[in-house]
Amino acid sequence: SYCRNEIGSYYCSCFSYRIFNWLARFFKSDQEACYERSSEETPFLENSQEIPKHKRNPENIAKIATQIFQKMEEIIWTEDLASPGKHENTTLGIVYEIKRCNETSEKTFLEAGNNTMDIDCTDAFKGTIEDRSAVALVTYQSLQDMPNGSFFNDGRGTQEVKLNSHVVSGTISTKKKVYLSEPVFLTFQHVQPGGTRTKHFCVYWNGSEEGGIWSTKGCHHVRSNSSHTECKCFHLSSFAVLMALVSEVDPVLTVITYVGLSFSLLCLLLAALTFLLCRPIQSTSTSLHLQLSICLFL
């Protein structure tokens, strides 16, 4: 649920995303659990998405996202859901595929919701004792743009960053934390086509008790076309592709700028040398012009 403080009171409403309400029963939160609402209140809940997004507390959204990703990686391995094959759970708004690791084959390929993952099972389960080693790829179809690109900061002031794929989670059946020496390759289908003026970032959700952010640490962009982006990452987590608009550079204007700037500096240098070395024309006026030329040159 989403709560907003007001003078002398507070106001709460529920997110319209099904996965939030279903997973609310697992969250440790003082907020009202939306899944306990009666059926008569359903139309109100469906209209709660009309709440302006800027009024939703980013810290709460980040905490909820972190809880969802962590809890989903636990739930996906329950006996009811962990059967090998491709599955769809409309209650959670997810599609996922689970595969047993084949001892005779190192690479395992998974596909869920037009997103794919290629993982080295031998590397993922090294140092662990698992009777039934398995890997899973989960695509969240109901999260839409939450958490969105506002939770990303690459330190370079990239503007207009937006989520351009579904969020996916790569997970394995062991609870032991693993470190990969071989990268996991992920291919994402774009939500909207990428153009020549776009830059794509491969990110994962770096969650914490305080919330979380999108981070590129350990993930690298391999290639992109108008419809897909390929990434490689050295850990398993929840991943996505962010898209940013970049300014288009005209090579002709760049050449004109550099040539014009060089010519201007040359003229200023010649003017300064003329005012400095030609004694017949030296005066108070030429001294001022000399100082002006030097200032412009610098």
XYZ file of C-alpha atoms in Angstrom:
298
model
C 0.000 0.000 0.000
C 0.945 3.637 -0.398
C 0.567 6.043 2.528
C 0.883 9.824 2.591
C 1.075 11.994 5.708
C -1.355 14.891 5.963
C -1.852 17.529 8.655
C -3.328 15.717 11.661
C -3.912 12.456 9.782
C -2.684 10.161 7.040
C -4.093 8.691 3.815
C -3.427 5.214 2.432
C -4.316 3.516 -0.834
C -3.211 0.355 -2.574
C -1.018 -0.156 -5.608
C -2.861 -1.651 -8.538
C -0.103 -4.144 -9.329
C -1.305 -7.665 -8.539
C 2.092 -8.903 -7.463
C 2.321 -6.198 -4.763
C -0.974 -7.194 -3.182
C -0.319 -10.941 -3.365
C 3.154 -10.667 -1.832
C 1.983 -8.210 0.834
C 1.261 -11.119 3.188
C 4.985 -11.916 3.284
C 6.174 -8.365 3.991
C 7.097 -7.030 7.405
C 5.292 -3.729 7.240
C 3.006 -1.561 9.355
C 1.043 -0.557 6.293
C -2.395 -1.910 5.535
C -2.367 -5.151 3.542
C -4.315 -4.690 0.344
C -4.944 -8.401 -0.178
C -7.366 -8.381 2.772
C -9.710 -5.931 1.055
C -13.194 -7.098 0.215
C -14.358 -7.698 -3.332
C -16.614 -4.628 -3.168
C -13.499 -2.451 -2.968
C -11.879 -3.903 -6.075
C -12.848 -1.045 -8.445
C -11.221 1.439 -6.068
C -8.039 -0.622 -5.979
C -7.901 -0.823 -9.740
C -8.210 2.951 -9.946
C -5.412 3.526 -7.437
C -2.917 3.670 -10.290
C -4.307 7.131 -10.992
C -2.376 8.445 -7.965
C 0.348 10.697 -9.434
C 3.630 8.853 -9.428
C 5.550 11.805 -8.019
C 3.480 11.473 -4.830
C 4.649 7.924 -4.232
C 7.556 7.866 -1.812
C 10.633 6.630 -3.748
C 12.074 5.076 -0.594
C 8.943 2.978 -0.070
C 8.875 1.919 -3.713
C 12.535 0.859 -3.509
C 11.915 -1.139 -0.327
C 8.881 -2.864 -1.861
C 10.849 -3.719 -5.015
C 13.673 -5.206 -2.942
C 11.203 -7.305 -0.941
C 9.463 -8.502 -4.091
C 12.660 -9.647 -5.792
C 14.005 -11.351 -2.661
C 10.725 -13.065 -1.818
C 10.090 -14.163 -5.396
C 13.459 -15.934 -5.536
C 12.354 -17.912 -2.473
C 8.789 -18.587 -3.646
C 9.834 -19.787 -7.092
C 11.544 -22.819 -5.520
C 8.509 -23.987 -3.542
C 7.216 -27.449 -4.427
C 4.131 -26.023 -6.134
C 6.072 -23.835 -8.549
C 9.462 -25.504 -8.955
C 8.607 -28.122 -11.591
C 10.832 -28.014 -14.683
C 9.441 -26.372 -17.791
C 7.820 -23.116 -18.842
C 5.103 -21.680 -16.619
C 2.831 -18.670 -16.276
C 1.334 -17.451 -13.003
C -1.352 -14.843 -13.650
C -1.820 -14.222 -9.917
C 1.762 -13.038 -9.612
C 1.926 -11.613 -13.123
C 5.050 -13.588 -14.005
C 6.251 -16.054 -16.608
C 9.216 -18.282 -15.864
C 11.182 -21.312 -16.969
C 12.977 -23.827 -14.763
C 15.547 -26.326 -16.014
C 17.481 -29.068 -14.293
C 21.204 -28.795 -14.787
C 22.526 -31.538 -17.028
C 25.791 -32.991 -15.765
C 26.901 -33.681 -19.323
C 26.264 -30.128 -20.511
C 27.794 -26.976 -19.077
C 25.577 -24.382 -20.768
C 21.870 -24.081 -19.986
C 19.561 -21.856 -22.023
C 16.305 -20.479 -20.589
C 13.549 -18.312 -22.083
C 10.719 -16.445 -20.361
C 8.548 -13.772 -21.910
C 10.857 -13.208 -24.916
C 13.829 -12.682 -22.578
C 16.599 -15.280 -22.407
C 19.447 -16.358 -20.132
C 22.478 -18.483 -20.967
C 24.239 -19.779 -17.837
C 27.085 -22.178 -17.107
C 25.585 -24.641 -14.598
C 28.953 -26.126 -13.686
C 30.202 -22.693 -12.674
C 26.992 -21.726 -10.850
C 26.961 -24.807 -8.620
C 30.675 -25.220 -8.001
C 31.467 -25.853 -4.345
C 27.865 -26.806 -3.535
C 26.260 -30.189 -2.887
C 22.917 -30.293 -4.660
C 20.966 -33.439 -5.496
C 18.597 -31.551 -7.792
C 20.482 -28.588 -9.220
C 18.229 -26.284 -11.208
C 18.186 -22.761 -12.594
C 15.260 -20.432 -13.269
C 14.554 -17.292 -15.261
C 11.602 -15.154 -14.146
C 10.074 -12.277 -16.140
C 7.901 -9.830 -14.201
C 5.127 -8.742 -16.545
C 3.063 -6.842 -13.966
C 5.731 -4.514 -12.566
C 5.622 -2.291 -15.659
C 7.944 0.655 -14.892
C 8.335 0.192 -11.144
C 11.098 0.649 -10.117
C 11.800 2.976 -13.036
C 14.843 4.791 -14.384
C 14.754 7.412 -11.631
C 16.495 4.864 -9.390
C 19.592 4.940 -11.620
C 22.558 7.294 -11.445
C 25.642 6.533 -13.506
C 27.547 9.520 -12.128
C 27.662 11.221 -15.528
C 24.408 13.105 -15.343
C 22.627 10.980 -17.945
C 19.252 12.548 -18.695
C 15.880 10.978 -19.533
C 16.694 7.451 -18.391
C 13.756 5.057 -18.633
C 13.146 1.345 -18.194
C 13.103 -0.286 -21.627
C 12.553 -3.946 -20.749
C 10.695 -6.147 -18.327
C 12.563 -6.864 -15.116
C 13.896 -10.431 -14.993
C 15.399 -12.498 -12.179
C 17.976 -15.216 -12.629
C 18.137 -17.616 -9.698
C 19.394 -21.087 -8.781
C 18.001 -23.727 -6.429
C 20.741 -23.417 -3.815
C 20.437 -20.863 -1.016
C 24.205 -20.492 -0.829
C 25.517 -17.284 -2.347
C 27.575 -18.037 -5.443
C 30.171 -16.034 -7.306
C 30.470 -16.674 -11.024
C 33.767 -16.853 -12.864
C 31.947 -17.283 -16.178
C 29.437 -14.572 -17.160
C 25.708 -15.104 -17.486
C 24.429 -13.831 -20.838
C 21.000 -12.179 -20.822
C 19.029 -10.988 -23.828
C 16.176 -8.536 -23.257
C 13.356 -7.595 -25.587
C 12.830 -3.835 -25.693
C 9.532 -2.356 -24.570
C 9.939 0.315 -27.242
C 12.315 0.289 -30.230
C 15.700 1.881 -29.675
C 16.907 4.511 -32.124
C 20.281 5.840 -33.175
C 20.147 8.508 -30.463
C 19.675 6.059 -27.590
C 22.148 4.428 -25.229
C 21.339 1.247 -23.320
C 22.579 0.311 -19.848
C 22.637 -3.213 -18.437
C 21.712 -2.936 -14.770
C 20.776 -5.052 -11.776
C 18.730 -4.164 -8.703
C 21.124 -3.533 -5.805
C 18.724 -3.952 -2.900
C 19.238 -3.203 0.786
C 17.186 -2.721 3.939
C 17.025 0.994 3.143
C 15.686 0.418 -0.369
C 17.719 -0.089 -3.518
C 19.014 1.371 -6.781
C 19.770 0.231 -10.304
C 23.511 -0.429 -10.651
C 25.803 -1.433 -13.511
C 28.396 -3.074 -11.231
C 29.276 -6.519 -12.542
C 27.073 -6.098 -15.643
C 28.282 -5.072 -19.074
C 26.522 -4.089 -22.269
C 27.417 -6.415 -25.148
C 25.314 -5.221 -28.077
C 21.958 -3.687 -28.965
C 19.714 -3.383 -31.982
C 16.305 -1.783 -32.386
C 14.479 -4.630 -30.611
C 16.901 -6.398 -28.240
C 19.849 -5.776 -25.924
C 22.379 -8.400 -24.857
C 24.145 -8.141 -21.499
C 26.686 -10.203 -19.607
C 26.787 -10.270 -15.804
C 29.015 -12.004 -13.287
C 26.342 -12.568 -10.649
C 22.695 -13.593 -10.397
C 20.112 -11.019 -9.398
C 17.185 -9.065 -10.856
C 18.145 -7.368 -14.102
C 16.763 -4.873 -16.605
C 17.763 -2.606 -19.478
C 17.639 1.167 -19.107
C 17.527 3.468 -22.116
C 18.813 7.047 -22.245
C 18.592 9.649 -24.973
C 21.961 10.987 -26.091
C 22.688 14.128 -28.040
C 23.372 13.508 -31.706
C 26.768 14.780 -32.879
C 26.974 16.201 -36.399
C 30.497 15.470 -37.750
C 30.315 18.381 -40.220
C 29.545 20.890 -37.464
C 32.343 19.404 -35.364
C 34.881 19.951 -38.154
C 33.650 23.512 -38.749
C 33.924 24.261 -35.025
C 37.501 23.015 -34.715
C 38.680 24.703 -37.932
C 37.024 28.002 -37.024
C 38.401 27.940 -33.486
C 41.937 27.213 -34.715
C 41.781 30.032 -37.273
C 40.497 32.485 -34.646
C 43.312 31.631 -32.236
C 45.882 32.068 -35.009
C 44.529 35.519 -35.873
C 44.563 36.578 -32.209
C 48.167 35.399 -31.869
C 49.252 37.371 -34.970
C 47.425 40.462 -33.725
C 49.117 40.239 -30.308
C 52.564 39.847 -31.911
C 51.896 42.826 -34.192
C 50.924 45.103 -31.294
C 53.901 43.892 -29.267
C 56.708 43.975 -31.855
C 55.815 46.862 -34.193
C 57.257 49.885 -32.364
C 56.032 52.577 -34.843
C 52.396 51.842 -34.004
C 52.805 51.432 -30.251
C 50.670 53.771 -28.180
C 48.157 53.691 -25.359
C 45.528 52.453 -27.802
C 47.670 49.600 -29.139
C 48.581 48.635 -25.571
C 44.885 48.222 -24.780
C 44.376 46.207 -27.963
C 47.338 43.993 -27.023
C 45.855 43.246 -23.622
C 42.459 42.525 -25.181
C 43.996 40.112 -27.718
C 45.876 38.245 -24.999
C 42.705 37.951 -22.891
C 40.697 36.598 -25.825
C 43.468 34.147 -26.700
C 43.528 32.776 -23.168
